[in-house]
């Protein structure tokens, strides 16, 4: 499973990039709103200068006509931009038209395997089930990831599943085990994945013993 970083913070992207584990970035309006009014295009270009992989930028219009026009604009910002479109009646039309034009779409706000199937059939490049938000409603988010991956692979539909709305390290492990092609992780979760108190204690002990051994 590949990892994307789920953030609009260029500082977070710059901190994680040298680790060599991040192959793309996902943004959304909520994440951008935390960035103090930075223009969306500027931030996408800044991120694309650091990470050489798919950078998702989200559409905020509602009709298919508007979504396609907006998708063309977002896609023109950088060759690595992937356009996020929410799945609904208008969204599905826009996803199909974008895919026919060669604009890669990350279908967002996916909450069921059937939505994932529709997105894949319409031509989505990426499909993002929102695991944490499904869990919040008493559902089992990871089951939607597992079913979506199985449907896409069994029927060779060509899309990649991005396990999104991941809230803690166990979500990441479970997404990988569920066969998700990609997991998009918030910076805090990436840090949590890295850290283990026994690693810290072990490093401290080895350094202390190295001094005792005269190394
Ligand atoms: C990523 O594509 C999603 O927009 C993001 O993971 C949503 O996460 P949230 O449910 O924590 O807002």
mmCIF file of C-alpha atoms in Angstrom, residues 4 6 25-28 54-59 62 67 71 81-99 103-131 134 144-145 148 152 157-165 180 182 184:
data_model
loop_
_atom_site.group_PDB
_atom_site.id
_atom_site.type_symbol
_atom_site.label_atom_id
_atom_site.label_comp_id
_atom_site.label_asym_id
_atom_site.label_seq_id
_atom_site.Cartn_x
_atom_site.Cartn_y
_atom_site.Cartn_z
ATOM 1 C CA UNK A 4 -0.383 9.828 0.619
ATOM 2 C CA UNK A 6 -3.737 14.159 3.915
ATOM 3 C CA UNK A 25 -0.964 14.373 -1.234
ATOM 4 C CA UNK A 26 -4.700 14.821 -0.755
ATOM 5 C CA UNK A 27 -6.248 18.181 0.105
ATOM 6 C CA UNK A 28 -9.818 19.355 0.658
ATOM 7 C CA UNK A 54 -0.599 12.743 -7.505
ATOM 8 C CA UNK A 55 -1.810 15.888 -5.691
ATOM 9 C CA UNK A 56 -5.581 15.949 -5.152
ATOM 10 C CA UNK A 57 -7.376 19.314 -5.405
ATOM 11 C CA UNK A 58 -11.104 19.385 -4.696
ATOM 12 C CA UNK A 59 -13.916 20.892 -6.774
ATOM 13 C CA UNK A 62 -22.298 21.520 -7.864
ATOM 14 C CA UNK A 67 -17.626 20.628 -12.123
ATOM 15 C CA UNK A 71 -11.839 20.346 -13.060
ATOM 16 C CA UNK A 81 -3.056 17.456 -10.113
ATOM 17 C CA UNK A 82 -5.838 14.928 -9.611
ATOM 18 C CA UNK A 83 -9.293 16.479 -9.338
ATOM 19 C CA UNK A 84 -11.511 15.481 -6.428
ATOM 20 C CA UNK A 85 -15.214 15.250 -7.227
ATOM 21 C CA UNK A 86 -17.869 14.111 -4.716
ATOM 22 C CA UNK A 87 -20.074 11.251 -5.874
ATOM 23 C CA UNK A 88 -23.692 12.142 -6.608
ATOM 24 C CA UNK A 89 -25.852 12.508 -9.720
ATOM 25 C CA UNK A 90 -24.029 15.572 -11.044
ATOM 26 C CA UNK A 91 -20.682 14.306 -9.816
ATOM 27 C CA UNK A 92 -20.977 11.029 -11.701
ATOM 28 C CA UNK A 93 -21.667 12.850 -14.966
ATOM 29 C CA UNK A 94 -18.669 15.084 -14.377
ATOM 30 C CA UNK A 95 -16.423 12.130 -13.453
ATOM 31 C CA UNK A 96 -17.327 10.413 -16.712
ATOM 32 C CA UNK A 97 -16.720 13.504 -18.826
ATOM 33 C CA UNK A 98 -13.443 14.299 -17.087
ATOM 34 C CA UNK A 99 -12.173 10.759 -17.593
ATOM 35 C CA UNK A 103 -8.465 14.466 -16.464
ATOM 36 C CA UNK A 104 -7.715 12.099 -13.577
ATOM 37 C CA UNK A 105 -10.439 12.106 -10.909
ATOM 38 C CA UNK A 106 -10.300 11.122 -7.239
ATOM 39 C CA UNK A 107 -13.919 10.388 -6.343
ATOM 40 C CA UNK A 108 -14.496 11.623 -2.824
ATOM 41 C CA UNK A 109 -17.105 11.259 -0.078
ATOM 42 C CA UNK A 110 -17.568 7.558 -0.866
ATOM 43 C CA UNK A 111 -19.454 5.683 1.850
ATOM 44 C CA UNK A 112 -20.470 2.387 0.188
ATOM 45 C CA UNK A 113 -19.072 -0.293 -2.117
ATOM 46 C CA UNK A 114 -21.829 0.430 -4.643
ATOM 47 C CA UNK A 115 -20.746 4.071 -4.836
ATOM 48 C CA UNK A 116 -17.219 2.798 -5.442
ATOM 49 C CA UNK A 117 -18.470 0.523 -8.239
ATOM 50 C CA UNK A 118 -20.304 3.411 -9.904
ATOM 51 C CA UNK A 119 -17.260 5.661 -9.587
ATOM 52 C CA UNK A 120 -15.002 3.025 -11.140
ATOM 53 C CA UNK A 121 -17.415 2.384 -14.020
ATOM 54 C CA UNK A 122 -17.650 6.127 -14.713
ATOM 55 C CA UNK A 123 -13.885 6.263 -15.155
ATOM 56 C CA UNK A 124 -12.442 7.304 -11.792
ATOM 57 C CA UNK A 125 -8.680 6.996 -11.397
ATOM 58 C CA UNK A 126 -8.953 6.988 -7.583
ATOM 59 C CA UNK A 127 -11.827 6.244 -5.202
ATOM 60 C CA UNK A 128 -11.782 7.463 -1.602
ATOM 61 C CA UNK A 129 -13.939 5.638 0.970
ATOM 62 C CA UNK A 130 -14.093 7.726 4.169
ATOM 63 C CA UNK A 131 -13.297 5.140 6.821
ATOM 64 C CA UNK A 134 -18.310 5.647 8.391
ATOM 65 C CA UNK A 144 -16.207 -0.591 2.544
ATOM 66 C CA UNK A 145 -12.502 -0.397 1.662
ATOM 67 C CA UNK A 148 -14.353 -1.737 -2.967
ATOM 68 C CA UNK A 152 -12.367 -3.302 -8.569
ATOM 69 C CA UNK A 157 -11.939 -1.856 -13.347
ATOM 70 C CA UNK A 158 -8.610 -0.086 -13.190
ATOM 71 C CA UNK A 159 -9.257 2.409 -10.390
ATOM 72 C CA UNK A 160 -7.185 2.621 -7.213
ATOM 73 C CA UNK A 161 -8.764 2.766 -3.765
ATOM 74 C CA UNK A 162 -7.515 5.448 -1.384
ATOM 75 C CA UNK A 163 -8.489 4.626 2.210
ATOM 76 C CA UNK A 164 -9.337 8.138 3.482
ATOM 77 C CA UNK A 165 -10.517 9.682 6.730
ATOM 78 C CA UNK A 180 -6.198 -0.758 -0.208
ATOM 79 C CA UNK A 182 -3.278 3.741 -1.075
ATOM 80 C CA UNK A 184 -3.999 8.903 2.870
#
